[in-house]
Amino acid sequence: MSLESVIIVGGGMAGFTTAKELRSRGFDGQLAIVDPEGLPYDRPPLSKDYLLGNRSGDQILLSAAAWFEEQGVDVVTGRAVALRPDDGVVVLEDGRELAGDRIVLATGGAARRLDIPGGSLDSVLELRSRADADRLRGLLRPGIRLAIIGAGLIGAETASSALTLGADVTLIDPIDPPLVPAVGPELAGRLHRMHTDRGIGLVTGIPTAITVDDAGHHIVMDTGGTIDADLVLVGIGIVPETALAASAGLDIDNGTLVDEHQRTSHPRVYAVGDSSRTRRADGTLLRRAEHWEHAMNTGTTAAASLLGQDLPAHGASWFWSDRHGVHVEGVGSMVGEGSVVVRERDGVPLASFRLDPDGYMGGCAAIDGGLTVRAARRIIDRRILVDPAQLADPDIDLKKLAR
Ligand SMILES: Cc1cc2nc3c(=O)[nH]c(=O)nc-3n(C[C@H](O)[C@H](O)[C@H](O)COP(=O)(O)OP(=O)(O)OC[C@H]3O[C@@H](n4cnc5c(N)ncnc54)[C@H](O)[C@@H]3O)c2cc1C
């Protein structure tokens, strides 16, 4: 079938990149992005500069409105509620129907709800969309007691930003320290201690119920105690948005299943970003990624694939996070067999490297070590064998080892 029109459902990083790459790779047919939130915007600032008020709504747009006009990309403000993939039709909530030769699902994820009594109260906050960030920003003020359930990447970033805005913050997580799978135990410990060093209360435990009354919210803990707070934010990960894929009978398993070309189980439908999960040709399911660069990469792959072009090579996965004035990055995976080498200075861990049992690097994470992570990425992608003693030495520039 010729490719004359593409409908992208979801205008986050993955959907936007698909559109941008289709145009830059020469597609001149009809192109539409459907999203109830209108013009595509970037999510990482929502817990950082946007929440702090340092960047405006316009400043987090992925492109200005003029770009969409110039590129002939229609932004359709609306929510898709069903697909008829055999006809290439996307049905919107208001009854409109859009038809395309191909459909790309880029629906991202919804904040995971806390499955306990009170966990879904309207007053319990989440942070996934710009509206969520606006709501939280409107409530935050000096002295307000904010309890954040979940001290992962978004919980920790939001804690840092709320503290800067003067809130009295308590972070609750069942694990101490959290984030070990992302950055390894040493860096996770250092990052977690930064919270207490800056005056954030840390509570290790599992909330079992949330109640609300005139005095505020009360979080009942499995340890028996209760945490009182004016505001409660839940940051315990996301659930991939697969309702549309389900409506079309596509294969789903914690994400819409795609092959390495981002093709779903229906030949007219592709899926990208946080909502998609790769199933290899041999049936192996990869871990579903929930990072910005992965969203961008899958959009690029989908565009190349739709146009019948060679697929781009992306290399090891990468993420970043910012909190308390430090920048964290990770590449590859810190989870797996083998050994971990820690690079320290004066007893302070700066970077961790995971070496596979055969000695090749499988993952690296660093605090304020962007250049180290960039070199590690090259070492991982090119399978360069490096000496663990040199990895551990903070005076050796990793770039030299990556040559
Ligand atoms: C607060 C926050 C901070 C983050 N910080 C970082 C960071 O520092 N580093 C990092 O690597 N990653 C970070 N991330 C993760 C990163 O933003 C995501 O991985 C990325 O946004 C995923 O892009 P996506 O396009 O797949 O999904 P999304 O960005 O979730 O976009 C999906 C879009 O689909 C739309 N949609 C859903 N259902 C429908 C429907 N039925 N019809 C039409 N449209 C629909 C939604 O409205 C949404 O706009 C952060 C995420 C958040 C929320």
JSON list of C-alpha atoms in Angstrom, two decimals, residues 76-224:
[
{"chain": "A", "resi": 76, "resn": "VAL", "atom": "CA", "xyz": [-5.95, 17.81, 16.20]},
{"chain": "A", "resi": 77, "resn": "THR", "atom": "CA", "xyz": [-6.99, 18.56, 19.77]},
{"chain": "A", "resi": 78, "resn": "GLY", "atom": "CA", "xyz": [-9.01, 15.57, 20.88]},
{"chain": "A", "resi": 79, "resn": "ARG", "atom": "CA", "xyz": [-8.89, 12.18, 22.51]},
{"chain": "A", "resi": 80, "resn": "ALA", "atom": "CA", "xyz": [-8.96, 9.01, 20.44]},
{"chain": "A", "resi": 81, "resn": "VAL", "atom": "CA", "xyz": [-11.30, 6.41, 21.90]},
{"chain": "A", "resi": 82, "resn": "ALA", "atom": "CA", "xyz": [-11.21, 3.60, 19.35]},
{"chain": "A", "resi": 83, "resn": "LEU", "atom": "CA", "xyz": [-9.36, 2.30, 16.32]},
{"chain": "A", "resi": 84, "resn": "ARG", "atom": "CA", "xyz": [-10.58, 0.43, 13.28]},
{"chain": "A", "resi": 85, "resn": "PRO", "atom": "CA", "xyz": [-7.18, -0.68, 12.03]},
{"chain": "A", "resi": 86, "resn": "ASP", "atom": "CA", "xyz": [-8.40, -2.56, 8.95]},
{"chain": "A", "resi": 87, "resn": "ASP", "atom": "CA", "xyz": [-9.86, 0.75, 7.66]},
{"chain": "A", "resi": 88, "resn": "GLY", "atom": "CA", "xyz": [-7.05, 2.89, 9.09]},
{"chain": "A", "resi": 89, "resn": "VAL", "atom": "CA", "xyz": [-9.61, 4.81, 11.15]},
{"chain": "A", "resi": 90, "resn": "VAL", "atom": "CA", "xyz": [-9.13, 6.59, 14.48]},
{"chain": "A", "resi": 91, "resn": "VAL", "atom": "CA", "xyz": [-12.35, 7.50, 16.28]},
{"chain": "A", "resi": 92, "resn": "LEU", "atom": "CA", "xyz": [-12.30, 10.57, 18.53]},
{"chain": "A", "resi": 93, "resn": "GLU", "atom": "CA", "xyz": [-14.30, 11.12, 21.69]},
{"chain": "A", "resi": 94, "resn": "ASP", "atom": "CA", "xyz": [-16.47, 13.77, 19.98]},
{"chain": "A", "resi": 95, "resn": "GLY", "atom": "CA", "xyz": [-17.40, 11.33, 17.19]},
{"chain": "A", "resi": 96, "resn": "ARG", "atom": "CA", "xyz": [-14.98, 12.66, 14.56]},
{"chain": "A", "resi": 97, "resn": "GLU", "atom": "CA", "xyz": [-13.21, 10.01, 12.51]},
{"chain": "A", "resi": 98, "resn": "LEU", "atom": "CA", "xyz": [-9.76, 10.41, 10.97]},
{"chain": "A", "resi": 99, "resn": "ALA", "atom": "CA", "xyz": [-8.45, 8.02, 8.35]},
{"chain": "A", "resi": 100, "resn": "GLY", "atom": "CA", "xyz": [-4.85, 7.30, 7.42]},
{"chain": "A", "resi": 101, "resn": "ASP", "atom": "CA", "xyz": [-2.82, 4.70, 5.56]},
{"chain": "A", "resi": 102, "resn": "ARG", "atom": "CA", "xyz": [-0.92, 4.09, 8.79]},
{"chain": "A", "resi": 103, "resn": "ILE", "atom": "CA", "xyz": [-1.63, 4.82, 12.45]},
{"chain": "A", "resi": 104, "resn": "VAL", "atom": "CA", "xyz": [1.12, 5.39, 15.02]},
{"chain": "A", "resi": 105, "resn": "LEU", "atom": "CA", "xyz": [0.17, 4.92, 18.66]},
{"chain": "A", "resi": 106, "resn": "ALA", "atom": "CA", "xyz": [2.24, 7.26, 20.85]},
{"chain": "A", "resi": 107, "resn": "THR", "atom": "CA", "xyz": [-0.04, 7.37, 23.86]},
{"chain": "A", "resi": 108, "resn": "GLY", "atom": "CA", "xyz": [2.60, 7.27, 26.62]},
{"chain": "A", "resi": 109, "resn": "GLY", "atom": "CA", "xyz": [1.52, 6.32, 30.11]},
{"chain": "A", "resi": 110, "resn": "ALA", "atom": "CA", "xyz": [-0.71, 7.39, 32.96]},
{"chain": "A", "resi": 111, "resn": "ALA", "atom": "CA", "xyz": [0.58, 7.92, 36.48]},
{"chain": "A", "resi": 112, "resn": "ARG", "atom": "CA", "xyz": [0.16, 4.68, 38.43]},
{"chain": "A", "resi": 113, "resn": "ARG", "atom": "CA", "xyz": [-2.48, 4.98, 41.14]},
{"chain": "A", "resi": 114, "resn": "LEU", "atom": "CA", "xyz": [-1.80, 3.87, 44.69]},
{"chain": "A", "resi": 115, "resn": "ASP", "atom": "CA", "xyz": [-4.03, 0.87, 45.22]},
{"chain": "A", "resi": 116, "resn": "ILE", "atom": "CA", "xyz": [-4.91, 1.49, 48.88]},
{"chain": "A", "resi": 117, "resn": "PRO", "atom": "CA", "xyz": [-7.94, 3.05, 50.59]},
{"chain": "A", "resi": 118, "resn": "GLY", "atom": "CA", "xyz": [-7.78, 6.78, 49.83]},
{"chain": "A", "resi": 119, "resn": "GLY", "atom": "CA", "xyz": [-5.16, 6.28, 47.12]},
{"chain": "A", "resi": 120, "resn": "SER", "atom": "CA", "xyz": [-7.49, 7.64, 44.44]},
{"chain": "A", "resi": 121, "resn": "LEU", "atom": "CA", "xyz": [-8.90, 10.61, 46.36]},
{"chain": "A", "resi": 122, "resn": "ASP", "atom": "CA", "xyz": [-9.23, 13.69, 44.12]},
{"chain": "A", "resi": 123, "resn": "SER", "atom": "CA", "xyz": [-6.96, 15.58, 46.48]},
{"chain": "A", "resi": 124, "resn": "VAL", "atom": "CA", "xyz": [-4.14, 13.04, 46.06]},
{"chain": "A", "resi": 125, "resn": "LEU", "atom": "CA", "xyz": [-1.86, 14.53, 43.41]},
{"chain": "A", "resi": 126, "resn": "GLU", "atom": "CA", "xyz": [0.12, 13.02, 40.54]},
{"chain": "A", "resi": 127, "resn": "LEU", "atom": "CA", "xyz": [2.62, 14.49, 38.09]},
{"chain": "A", "resi": 128, "resn": "ARG", "atom": "CA", "xyz": [2.42, 13.38, 34.49]},
{"chain": "A", "resi": 129, "resn": "SER", "atom": "CA", "xyz": [0.93, 16.28, 32.54]},
{"chain": "A", "resi": 130, "resn": "ARG", "atom": "CA", "xyz": [1.31, 20.04, 32.40]},
{"chain": "A", "resi": 131, "resn": "ALA", "atom": "CA", "xyz": [-2.09, 20.35, 34.10]},
{"chain": "A", "resi": 132, "resn": "ASP", "atom": "CA", "xyz": [-0.77, 18.19, 36.97]},
{"chain": "A", "resi": 133, "resn": "ALA", "atom": "CA", "xyz": [2.27, 20.44, 37.31]},
{"chain": "A", "resi": 134, "resn": "ASP", "atom": "CA", "xyz": [0.07, 23.57, 37.23]},
{"chain": "A", "resi": 135, "resn": "ARG", "atom": "CA", "xyz": [-2.12, 22.13, 39.96]},
{"chain": "A", "resi": 136, "resn": "LEU", "atom": "CA", "xyz": [0.84, 21.23, 42.17]},
{"chain": "A", "resi": 137, "resn": "ARG", "atom": "CA", "xyz": [2.56, 24.59, 41.54]},
{"chain": "A", "resi": 138, "resn": "GLY", "atom": "CA", "xyz": [-0.64, 26.41, 42.50]},
{"chain": "A", "resi": 139, "resn": "LEU", "atom": "CA", "xyz": [-0.79, 24.60, 45.83]},
{"chain": "A", "resi": 140, "resn": "LEU", "atom": "CA", "xyz": [2.87, 24.78, 46.83]},
{"chain": "A", "resi": 141, "resn": "ARG", "atom": "CA", "xyz": [3.88, 27.62, 49.16]},
{"chain": "A", "resi": 142, "resn": "PRO", "atom": "CA", "xyz": [6.46, 28.14, 51.89]},
{"chain": "A", "resi": 143, "resn": "GLY", "atom": "CA", "xyz": [5.82, 25.96, 54.92]},
{"chain": "A", "resi": 144, "resn": "ILE", "atom": "CA", "xyz": [3.20, 23.72, 53.31]},
{"chain": "A", "resi": 145, "resn": "ARG", "atom": "CA", "xyz": [3.66, 20.07, 54.28]},
{"chain": "A", "resi": 146, "resn": "LEU", "atom": "CA", "xyz": [4.09, 17.92, 51.15]},
{"chain": "A", "resi": 147, "resn": "ALA", "atom": "CA", "xyz": [4.36, 14.14, 51.43]},
{"chain": "A", "resi": 148, "resn": "ILE", "atom": "CA", "xyz": [5.61, 12.40, 48.32]},
{"chain": "A", "resi": 149, "resn": "ILE", "atom": "CA", "xyz": [4.95, 8.68, 48.05]},
{"chain": "A", "resi": 150, "resn": "GLY", "atom": "CA", "xyz": [7.65, 7.17, 45.87]},
{"chain": "A", "resi": 151, "resn": "ALA", "atom": "CA", "xyz": [11.27, 8.38, 45.89]},
{"chain": "A", "resi": 152, "resn": "GLY", "atom": "CA", "xyz": [12.16, 7.30, 42.35]},
{"chain": "A", "resi": 153, "resn": "LEU", "atom": "CA", "xyz": [13.26, 9.74, 39.66]},
{"chain": "A", "resi": 154, "resn": "ILE", "atom": "CA", "xyz": [10.13, 11.91, 39.53]},
{"chain": "A", "resi": 155, "resn": "GLY", "atom": "CA", "xyz": [9.44, 11.77, 43.29]},
{"chain": "A", "resi": 156, "resn": "ALA", "atom": "CA", "xyz": [13.00, 12.82, 44.09]},
{"chain": "A", "resi": 157, "resn": "GLU", "atom": "CA", "xyz": [13.05, 15.63, 41.50]},
{"chain": "A", "resi": 158, "resn": "THR", "atom": "CA", "xyz": [9.72, 16.96, 42.71]},
{"chain": "A", "resi": 159, "resn": "ALA", "atom": "CA", "xyz": [10.93, 16.80, 46.33]},
{"chain": "A", "resi": 160, "resn": "SER", "atom": "CA", "xyz": [13.95, 18.90, 45.39]},
{"chain": "A", "resi": 161, "resn": "SER", "atom": "CA", "xyz": [11.87, 21.47, 43.48]},
{"chain": "A", "resi": 162, "resn": "ALA", "atom": "CA", "xyz": [9.21, 21.69, 46.21]},
{"chain": "A", "resi": 163, "resn": "LEU", "atom": "CA", "xyz": [11.94, 22.23, 48.80]},
{"chain": "A", "resi": 164, "resn": "THR", "atom": "CA", "xyz": [13.32, 25.09, 46.72]},
{"chain": "A", "resi": 165, "resn": "LEU", "atom": "CA", "xyz": [9.82, 26.58, 46.74]},
{"chain": "A", "resi": 166, "resn": "GLY", "atom": "CA", "xyz": [9.83, 26.44, 50.54]},
{"chain": "A", "resi": 167, "resn": "ALA", "atom": "CA", "xyz": [7.70, 23.36, 51.17]},
{"chain": "A", "resi": 168, "resn": "ASP", "atom": "CA", "xyz": [8.28, 21.09, 54.14]},
{"chain": "A", "resi": 169, "resn": "VAL", "atom": "CA", "xyz": [8.85, 17.80, 52.28]},
{"chain": "A", "resi": 170, "resn": "THR", "atom": "CA", "xyz": [8.63, 14.18, 53.41]},
{"chain": "A", "resi": 171, "resn": "LEU", "atom": "CA", "xyz": [9.62, 11.41, 50.99]},
{"chain": "A", "resi": 172, "resn": "ILE", "atom": "CA", "xyz": [8.18, 7.96, 51.53]},
{"chain": "A", "resi": 173, "resn": "ASP", "atom": "CA", "xyz": [9.51, 4.82, 49.88]},
{"chain": "A", "resi": 174, "resn": "PRO", "atom": "CA", "xyz": [9.55, 1.14, 50.86]},
{"chain": "A", "resi": 175, "resn": "ILE", "atom": "CA", "xyz": [13.19, 0.80, 49.83]},
{"chain": "A", "resi": 176, "resn": "ASP", "atom": "CA", "xyz": [16.28, 2.49, 51.29]},
{"chain": "A", "resi": 177, "resn": "PRO", "atom": "CA", "xyz": [17.94, 3.61, 49.13]},
{"chain": "A", "resi": 178, "resn": "PRO", "atom": "CA", "xyz": [15.68, 3.66, 46.07]},
{"chain": "A", "resi": 179, "resn": "LEU", "atom": "CA", "xyz": [17.06, 3.72, 42.51]},
{"chain": "A", "resi": 180, "resn": "VAL", "atom": "CA", "xyz": [19.64, 0.97, 43.00]},
{"chain": "A", "resi": 181, "resn": "PRO", "atom": "CA", "xyz": [18.57, -0.69, 39.71]},
{"chain": "A", "resi": 182, "resn": "ALA", "atom": "CA", "xyz": [19.07, 2.61, 37.87]},
{"chain": "A", "resi": 183, "resn": "VAL", "atom": "CA", "xyz": [22.39, 3.80, 39.32]},
{"chain": "A", "resi": 184, "resn": "GLY", "atom": "CA", "xyz": [23.80, 1.05, 41.55]},
{"chain": "A", "resi": 185, "resn": "PRO", "atom": "CA", "xyz": [23.89, 1.03, 45.37]},
{"chain": "A", "resi": 186, "resn": "GLU", "atom": "CA", "xyz": [26.72, 3.52, 45.97]},
{"chain": "A", "resi": 187, "resn": "LEU", "atom": "CA", "xyz": [25.30, 6.36, 43.88]},
{"chain": "A", "resi": 188, "resn": "ALA", "atom": "CA", "xyz": [21.77, 5.55, 45.05]},
{"chain": "A", "resi": 189, "resn": "GLY", "atom": "CA", "xyz": [22.96, 5.92, 48.66]},
{"chain": "A", "resi": 190, "resn": "ARG", "atom": "CA", "xyz": [24.69, 9.23, 47.94]},
{"chain": "A", "resi": 191, "resn": "LEU", "atom": "CA", "xyz": [21.63, 10.60, 46.14]},
{"chain": "A", "resi": 192, "resn": "HIS", "atom": "CA", "xyz": [19.28, 9.50, 48.89]},
{"chain": "A", "resi": 193, "resn": "ARG", "atom": "CA", "xyz": [21.42, 11.09, 51.61]},
{"chain": "A", "resi": 194, "resn": "MET", "atom": "CA", "xyz": [21.24, 14.41, 49.74]},
{"chain": "A", "resi": 195, "resn": "HIS", "atom": "CA", "xyz": [17.56, 14.57, 50.66]},
{"chain": "A", "resi": 196, "resn": "THR", "atom": "CA", "xyz": [18.21, 14.44, 54.40]},
{"chain": "A", "resi": 197, "resn": "ASP", "atom": "CA", "xyz": [21.24, 16.73, 54.10]},
{"chain": "A", "resi": 198, "resn": "ARG", "atom": "CA", "xyz": [18.90, 19.36, 52.68]},
{"chain": "A", "resi": 199, "resn": "GLY", "atom": "CA", "xyz": [16.16, 18.89, 55.25]},
{"chain": "A", "resi": 200, "resn": "ILE", "atom": "CA", "xyz": [13.77, 16.50, 53.55]},
{"chain": "A", "resi": 201, "resn": "GLY", "atom": "CA", "xyz": [12.25, 13.91, 55.87]},
{"chain": "A", "resi": 202, "resn": "LEU", "atom": "CA", "xyz": [12.79, 10.33, 54.69]},
{"chain": "A", "resi": 203, "resn": "VAL", "atom": "CA", "xyz": [10.42, 7.59, 55.75]},
{"chain": "A", "resi": 204, "resn": "THR", "atom": "CA", "xyz": [11.00, 3.96, 54.82]},
{"chain": "A", "resi": 205, "resn": "GLY", "atom": "CA", "xyz": [7.79, 1.99, 54.71]},
{"chain": "A", "resi": 206, "resn": "ILE", "atom": "CA", "xyz": [4.59, 1.25, 52.81]},
{"chain": "A", "resi": 207, "resn": "PRO", "atom": "CA", "xyz": [1.47, 3.41, 53.04]},
{"chain": "A", "resi": 208, "resn": "THR", "atom": "CA", "xyz": [-1.62, 1.35, 53.76]},
{"chain": "A", "resi": 209, "resn": "ALA", "atom": "CA", "xyz": [-4.32, 4.08, 53.68]},
{"chain": "A", "resi": 210, "resn": "ILE", "atom": "CA", "xyz": [-4.79, 7.81, 53.14]},
{"chain": "A", "resi": 211, "resn": "THR", "atom": "CA", "xyz": [-7.51, 9.79, 54.89]},
{"chain": "A", "resi": 212, "resn": "VAL", "atom": "CA", "xyz": [-8.34, 13.46, 54.65]},
{"chain": "A", "resi": 213, "resn": "ASP", "atom": "CA", "xyz": [-10.06, 15.81, 57.10]},
{"chain": "A", "resi": 214, "resn": "ASP", "atom": "CA", "xyz": [-9.96, 19.51, 58.06]},
{"chain": "A", "resi": 215, "resn": "ALA", "atom": "CA", "xyz": [-6.42, 19.07, 59.40]},
{"chain": "A", "resi": 216, "resn": "GLY", "atom": "CA", "xyz": [-5.15, 17.71, 56.08]},
{"chain": "A", "resi": 217, "resn": "HIS", "atom": "CA", "xyz": [-4.10, 14.29, 54.84]},
{"chain": "A", "resi": 218, "resn": "HIS", "atom": "CA", "xyz": [-3.04, 11.41, 57.03]},
{"chain": "A", "resi": 219, "resn": "ILE", "atom": "CA", "xyz": [-0.97, 8.62, 55.56]},
{"chain": "A", "resi": 220, "resn": "VAL", "atom": "CA", "xyz": [-1.18, 5.43, 57.57]},
{"chain": "A", "resi": 221, "resn": "MET", "atom": "CA", "xyz": [2.02, 3.42, 57.35]},
{"chain": "A", "resi": 222, "resn": "ASP", "atom": "CA", "xyz": [2.55, -0.33, 57.59]},
{"chain": "A", "resi": 223, "resn": "THR", "atom": "CA", "xyz": [4.95, 0.37, 60.43]},
{"chain": "A", "resi": 224, "resn": "GLY", "atom": "CA", "xyz": [2.02, 1.64, 62.50]}
]
